[in-house]
Amino acid sequence: MSLKKINTILAAAFILFILWFGTEYILSPETTAPGYGLPSWPSGDGDGFLIVKGIRDVVLALVLGILLVTGHRRALGWVLLVEALAAYGDMTNVLAHNGSVATALGVHGLTATLMVINGLLIMRETRNVAAAPGTPAPAARPAWVGP
């Protein structure tokens, strides 16, 4: 199996995972939230804050999906690297608020690290394409000299 196919499968898996997880936060935040890893959750009307995470995740997945479907592979690699920061941020949030270390590292940290690896693999895959010389420029025409 080629590196491009492996990268595509990994990126598609991330897209589907992030989209599913984000949708779960939007549709049923109170049942999805405990899996995030924090020791307590907002009470009362706090579900609105949880839905924000879901919307963020859905948007992150859609950006990746658009880049994958349109074939912008180098941009996909860069965006995977940048979006991994959201998962590292979630990990840091859980750790900073005395949440589950296992969830912080095993879910958020692992996801972020795999996103970085996938992004770097896509960057490697596209390195030769980006470094290849472009179409040669047309020969310069001499400046017009008047009559």
PDB file of C-alpha atoms in Angstrom:
ATOM      1  CA  MET A   1       0.000   0.000   0.000  1.00  0.00           C
ATOM      2  CA  SER A   2       1.397   3.395  -0.936  1.00  0.00           C
ATOM      3  CA  LEU A   3       2.169   6.171   1.528  1.00  0.00           C
ATOM      4  CA  LYS A   4      -0.516   8.303  -0.110  1.00  0.00           C
ATOM      5  CA  LYS A   5      -3.195   5.649   0.479  1.00  0.00           C
ATOM      6  CA  ILE A   6      -2.141   5.149   4.099  1.00  0.00           C
ATOM      7  CA  ASN A   7      -2.180   8.906   4.686  1.00  0.00           C
ATOM      8  CA  THR A   8      -5.594   9.216   3.066  1.00  0.00           C
ATOM      9  CA  ILE A   9      -7.045   6.428   5.219  1.00  0.00           C
ATOM     10  CA  LEU A  10      -5.579   7.964   8.387  1.00  0.00           C
ATOM     11  CA  ALA A  11      -6.836  11.446   7.508  1.00  0.00           C
ATOM     12  CA  ALA A  12     -10.298  10.097   6.676  1.00  0.00           C
ATOM     13  CA  ALA A  13     -10.360   8.226  10.001  1.00  0.00           C
ATOM     14  CA  PHE A  14      -9.482  11.436  11.868  1.00  0.00           C
ATOM     15  CA  ILE A  15     -12.170  13.336   9.996  1.00  0.00           C
ATOM     16  CA  LEU A  16     -14.838  10.762  10.795  1.00  0.00           C
ATOM     17  CA  PHE A  17     -13.724  10.443  14.437  1.00  0.00           C
ATOM     18  CA  ILE A  18     -13.674  14.207  15.040  1.00  0.00           C
ATOM     19  CA  LEU A  19     -16.985  14.673  13.209  1.00  0.00           C
ATOM     20  CA  TRP A  20     -18.635  11.886  15.227  1.00  0.00           C
ATOM     21  CA  PHE A  21     -17.274  13.155  18.529  1.00  0.00           C
ATOM     22  CA  GLY A  22     -18.291  16.747  17.802  1.00  0.00           C
ATOM     23  CA  THR A  23     -21.773  15.674  16.762  1.00  0.00           C
ATOM     24  CA  GLU A  24     -22.155  13.732  20.010  1.00  0.00           C
ATOM     25  CA  TYR A  25     -21.332  16.893  21.988  1.00  0.00           C
ATOM     26  CA  ILE A  26     -23.957  18.843  20.048  1.00  0.00           C
ATOM     27  CA  LEU A  27     -26.722  16.222  20.262  1.00  0.00           C
ATOM     28  CA  SER A  28     -26.197  14.936  23.814  1.00  0.00           C
ATOM     29  CA  PRO A  29     -23.562  16.925  25.695  1.00  0.00           C
ATOM     30  CA  GLU A  30     -24.595  15.653  29.120  1.00  0.00           C
ATOM     31  CA  THR A  31     -23.893  12.023  28.199  1.00  0.00           C
ATOM     32  CA  THR A  32     -20.773  12.696  26.129  1.00  0.00           C
ATOM     33  CA  ALA A  33     -19.076  15.133  28.509  1.00  0.00           C
ATOM     34  CA  PRO A  34     -17.900  12.612  31.141  1.00  0.00           C
ATOM     35  CA  GLY A  35     -15.639  11.009  28.515  1.00  0.00           C
ATOM     36  CA  TYR A  36     -13.715  14.283  28.129  1.00  0.00           C
ATOM     37  CA  GLY A  37     -11.809  13.629  31.349  1.00  0.00           C
ATOM     38  CA  LEU A  38     -12.662  16.554  33.626  1.00  0.00           C
ATOM     39  CA  PRO A  39     -13.748  15.755  37.200  1.00  0.00           C
ATOM     40  CA  SER A  40     -16.891  17.938  37.113  1.00  0.00           C
ATOM     41  CA  TRP A  41     -19.129  19.647  34.577  1.00  0.00           C
ATOM     42  CA  PRO A  42     -21.167  22.824  34.479  1.00  0.00           C
ATOM     43  CA  SER A  43     -24.521  22.490  36.168  1.00  0.00           C
ATOM     44  CA  GLY A  44     -27.836  23.989  35.220  1.00  0.00           C
ATOM     45  CA  ASP A  45     -27.677  25.612  31.811  1.00  0.00           C
ATOM     46  CA  GLY A  46     -23.986  24.768  31.339  1.00  0.00           C
ATOM     47  CA  ASP A  47     -24.687  22.419  28.435  1.00  0.00           C
ATOM     48  CA  GLY A  48     -24.309  25.398  26.117  1.00  0.00           C
ATOM     49  CA  PHE A  49     -20.583  25.481  26.875  1.00  0.00           C
ATOM     50  CA  LEU A  50     -20.299  21.803  26.013  1.00  0.00           C
ATOM     51  CA  ILE A  51     -22.037  22.365  22.687  1.00  0.00           C
ATOM     52  CA  VAL A  52     -19.338  24.927  21.852  1.00  0.00           C
ATOM     53  CA  LYS A  53     -16.781  22.106  21.962  1.00  0.00           C
ATOM     54  CA  GLY A  54     -18.971  20.065  19.655  1.00  0.00           C
ATOM     55  CA  ILE A  55     -19.285  22.896  17.153  1.00  0.00           C
ATOM     56  CA  ARG A  56     -15.503  23.416  17.271  1.00  0.00           C
ATOM     57  CA  ASP A  57     -14.879  19.739  16.580  1.00  0.00           C
ATOM     58  CA  VAL A  58     -17.373  19.597  13.701  1.00  0.00           C
ATOM     59  CA  VAL A  59     -15.789  22.655  12.086  1.00  0.00           C
ATOM     60  CA  LEU A  60     -12.284  21.185  12.508  1.00  0.00           C
ATOM     61  CA  ALA A  61     -13.453  17.974  10.823  1.00  0.00           C
ATOM     62  CA  LEU A  62     -15.141  19.829   7.957  1.00  0.00           C
ATOM     63  CA  VAL A  63     -11.995  21.841   7.215  1.00  0.00           C
ATOM     64  CA  LEU A  64      -9.953  18.641   7.041  1.00  0.00           C
ATOM     65  CA  GLY A  65     -12.649  16.970   4.928  1.00  0.00           C
ATOM     66  CA  ILE A  66     -12.748  19.789   2.403  1.00  0.00           C
ATOM     67  CA  LEU A  67      -8.976  19.715   1.998  1.00  0.00           C
ATOM     68  CA  LEU A  68      -8.988  15.936   1.594  1.00  0.00           C
ATOM     69  CA  VAL A  69     -11.839  15.866  -0.934  1.00  0.00           C
ATOM     70  CA  THR A  70     -10.438  18.725  -3.017  1.00  0.00           C
ATOM     71  CA  GLY A  71      -6.978  17.161  -3.126  1.00  0.00           C
ATOM     72  CA  HIS A  72      -5.096  19.951  -1.381  1.00  0.00           C
ATOM     73  CA  ARG A  73      -2.791  17.474   0.290  1.00  0.00           C
ATOM     74  CA  ARG A  74       0.001  19.806   1.377  1.00  0.00           C
ATOM     75  CA  ALA A  75      -2.544  22.147   2.975  1.00  0.00           C
ATOM     76  CA  LEU A  76      -4.141  19.080   4.592  1.00  0.00           C
ATOM     77  CA  GLY A  77      -0.794  18.207   6.166  1.00  0.00           C
ATOM     78  CA  TRP A  78      -0.352  21.724   7.526  1.00  0.00           C
ATOM     79  CA  VAL A  79      -3.895  21.882   8.877  1.00  0.00           C
ATOM     80  CA  LEU A  80      -3.510  18.509  10.604  1.00  0.00           C
ATOM     81  CA  LEU A  81      -0.412  19.880  12.329  1.00  0.00           C
ATOM     82  CA  VAL A  82      -2.231  23.031  13.418  1.00  0.00           C
ATOM     83  CA  GLU A  83      -5.458  21.295  14.465  1.00  0.00           C
ATOM     84  CA  ALA A  84      -3.444  18.916  16.662  1.00  0.00           C
ATOM     85  CA  LEU A  85      -3.000  21.957  18.904  1.00  0.00           C
ATOM     86  CA  ALA A  86      -6.724  21.778  19.762  1.00  0.00           C
ATOM     87  CA  ALA A  87      -6.298  18.204  21.021  1.00  0.00           C
ATOM     88  CA  TYR A  88      -3.122  19.140  22.910  1.00  0.00           C
ATOM     89  CA  GLY A  89      -5.111  22.030  24.386  1.00  0.00           C
ATOM     90  CA  ASP A  90      -7.847  19.639  25.501  1.00  0.00           C
ATOM     91  CA  MET A  91      -5.172  17.440  27.100  1.00  0.00           C
ATOM     92  CA  THR A  92      -3.675  20.408  28.907  1.00  0.00           C
ATOM     93  CA  ASN A  93      -7.118  21.547  30.052  1.00  0.00           C
ATOM     94  CA  VAL A  94      -7.890  18.151  31.576  1.00  0.00           C
ATOM     95  CA  LEU A  95      -4.504  17.967  33.312  1.00  0.00           C
ATOM     96  CA  ALA A  96      -4.705  21.559  34.584  1.00  0.00           C
ATOM     97  CA  HIS A  97      -8.119  20.931  36.169  1.00  0.00           C
ATOM     98  CA  ASN A  98      -7.188  17.713  37.991  1.00  0.00           C
ATOM     99  CA  GLY A  99      -8.989  15.535  35.499  1.00  0.00           C
ATOM    100  CA  SER A 100      -8.236  11.999  34.465  1.00  0.00           C
ATOM    101  CA  VAL A 101      -4.574  11.655  33.509  1.00  0.00           C
ATOM    102  CA  ALA A 102      -5.390   8.484  31.577  1.00  0.00           C
ATOM    103  CA  THR A 103      -8.001  10.292  29.482  1.00  0.00           C
ATOM    104  CA  ALA A 104      -5.801  13.353  29.039  1.00  0.00           C
ATOM    105  CA  LEU A 105      -2.890  11.329  27.728  1.00  0.00           C
ATOM    106  CA  GLY A 106      -4.682   8.312  26.264  1.00  0.00           C
ATOM    107  CA  VAL A 107      -7.405  10.169  24.392  1.00  0.00           C
ATOM    108  CA  HIS A 108      -6.422  13.793  23.824  1.00  0.00           C
ATOM    109  CA  GLY A 109      -2.636  13.418  23.829  1.00  0.00           C
ATOM    110  CA  LEU A 110      -2.651  10.285  21.685  1.00  0.00           C
ATOM    111  CA  THR A 111      -5.092  11.821  19.206  1.00  0.00           C
ATOM    112  CA  ALA A 112      -2.968  14.962  18.925  1.00  0.00           C
ATOM    113  CA  THR A 113       0.242  12.987  18.467  1.00  0.00           C
ATOM    114  CA  LEU A 114      -1.304  10.771  15.786  1.00  0.00           C
ATOM    115  CA  MET A 115      -2.575  13.897  14.011  1.00  0.00           C
ATOM    116  CA  VAL A 116       0.962  15.321  14.059  1.00  0.00           C
ATOM    117  CA  ILE A 117       2.360  12.057  12.670  1.00  0.00           C
ATOM    118  CA  ASN A 118      -0.287  11.966   9.930  1.00  0.00           C
ATOM    119  CA  GLY A 119       0.348  15.631   9.102  1.00  0.00           C
ATOM    120  CA  LEU A 120       4.114  15.048   8.903  1.00  0.00           C
ATOM    121  CA  LEU A 121       3.628  11.973   6.715  1.00  0.00           C
ATOM    122  CA  ILE A 122       1.448  13.978   4.337  1.00  0.00           C
ATOM    123  CA  MET A 123       4.058  16.750   4.301  1.00  0.00           C
ATOM    124  CA  ARG A 124       6.696  14.130   3.475  1.00  0.00           C
ATOM    125  CA  GLU A 125       4.498  12.666   0.754  1.00  0.00           C
ATOM    126  CA  THR A 126       4.045  16.099  -0.832  1.00  0.00           C
ATOM    127  CA  ARG A 127       7.618  17.326  -0.266  1.00  0.00           C
ATOM    128  CA  ASN A 128       8.849  16.236  -3.682  1.00  0.00           C
ATOM    129  CA  VAL A 129       5.823  17.729  -5.407  1.00  0.00           C
ATOM    130  CA  ALA A 130       6.333  21.068  -3.657  1.00  0.00           C
ATOM    131  CA  ALA A 131      10.086  21.062  -4.331  1.00  0.00           C
ATOM    132  CA  ALA A 132       9.768  20.064  -7.977  1.00  0.00           C
ATOM    133  CA  PRO A 133      10.477  22.880 -10.363  1.00  0.00           C
ATOM    134  CA  GLY A 134       7.369  24.371 -11.860  1.00  0.00           C
ATOM    135  CA  THR A 135       6.625  24.735 -15.499  1.00  0.00           C
ATOM    136  CA  PRO A 136       9.461  26.565 -17.142  1.00  0.00           C
ATOM    137  CA  ALA A 137       8.742  30.214 -17.674  1.00  0.00           C
ATOM    138  CA  PRO A 138       8.373  31.335 -21.269  1.00  0.00           C
ATOM    139  CA  ALA A 139      11.501  32.828 -22.762  1.00  0.00           C
ATOM    140  CA  ALA A 140      11.774  36.526 -22.157  1.00  0.00           C
ATOM    141  CA  ARG A 141      10.859  38.593 -25.160  1.00  0.00           C
ATOM    142  CA  PRO A 142      13.122  41.439 -26.039  1.00  0.00           C
ATOM    143  CA  ALA A 143      11.757  44.833 -25.190  1.00  0.00           C
ATOM    144  CA  TRP A 144      10.066  46.556 -28.053  1.00  0.00           C
ATOM    145  CA  VAL A 145      12.311  49.031 -29.660  1.00  0.00           C
ATOM    146  CA  GLY A 146      10.585  51.784 -31.551  1.00  0.00           C
ATOM    147  CA  PRO A 147      10.947  52.386 -35.324  1.00  0.00           C
TER     148      PRO A 147
END
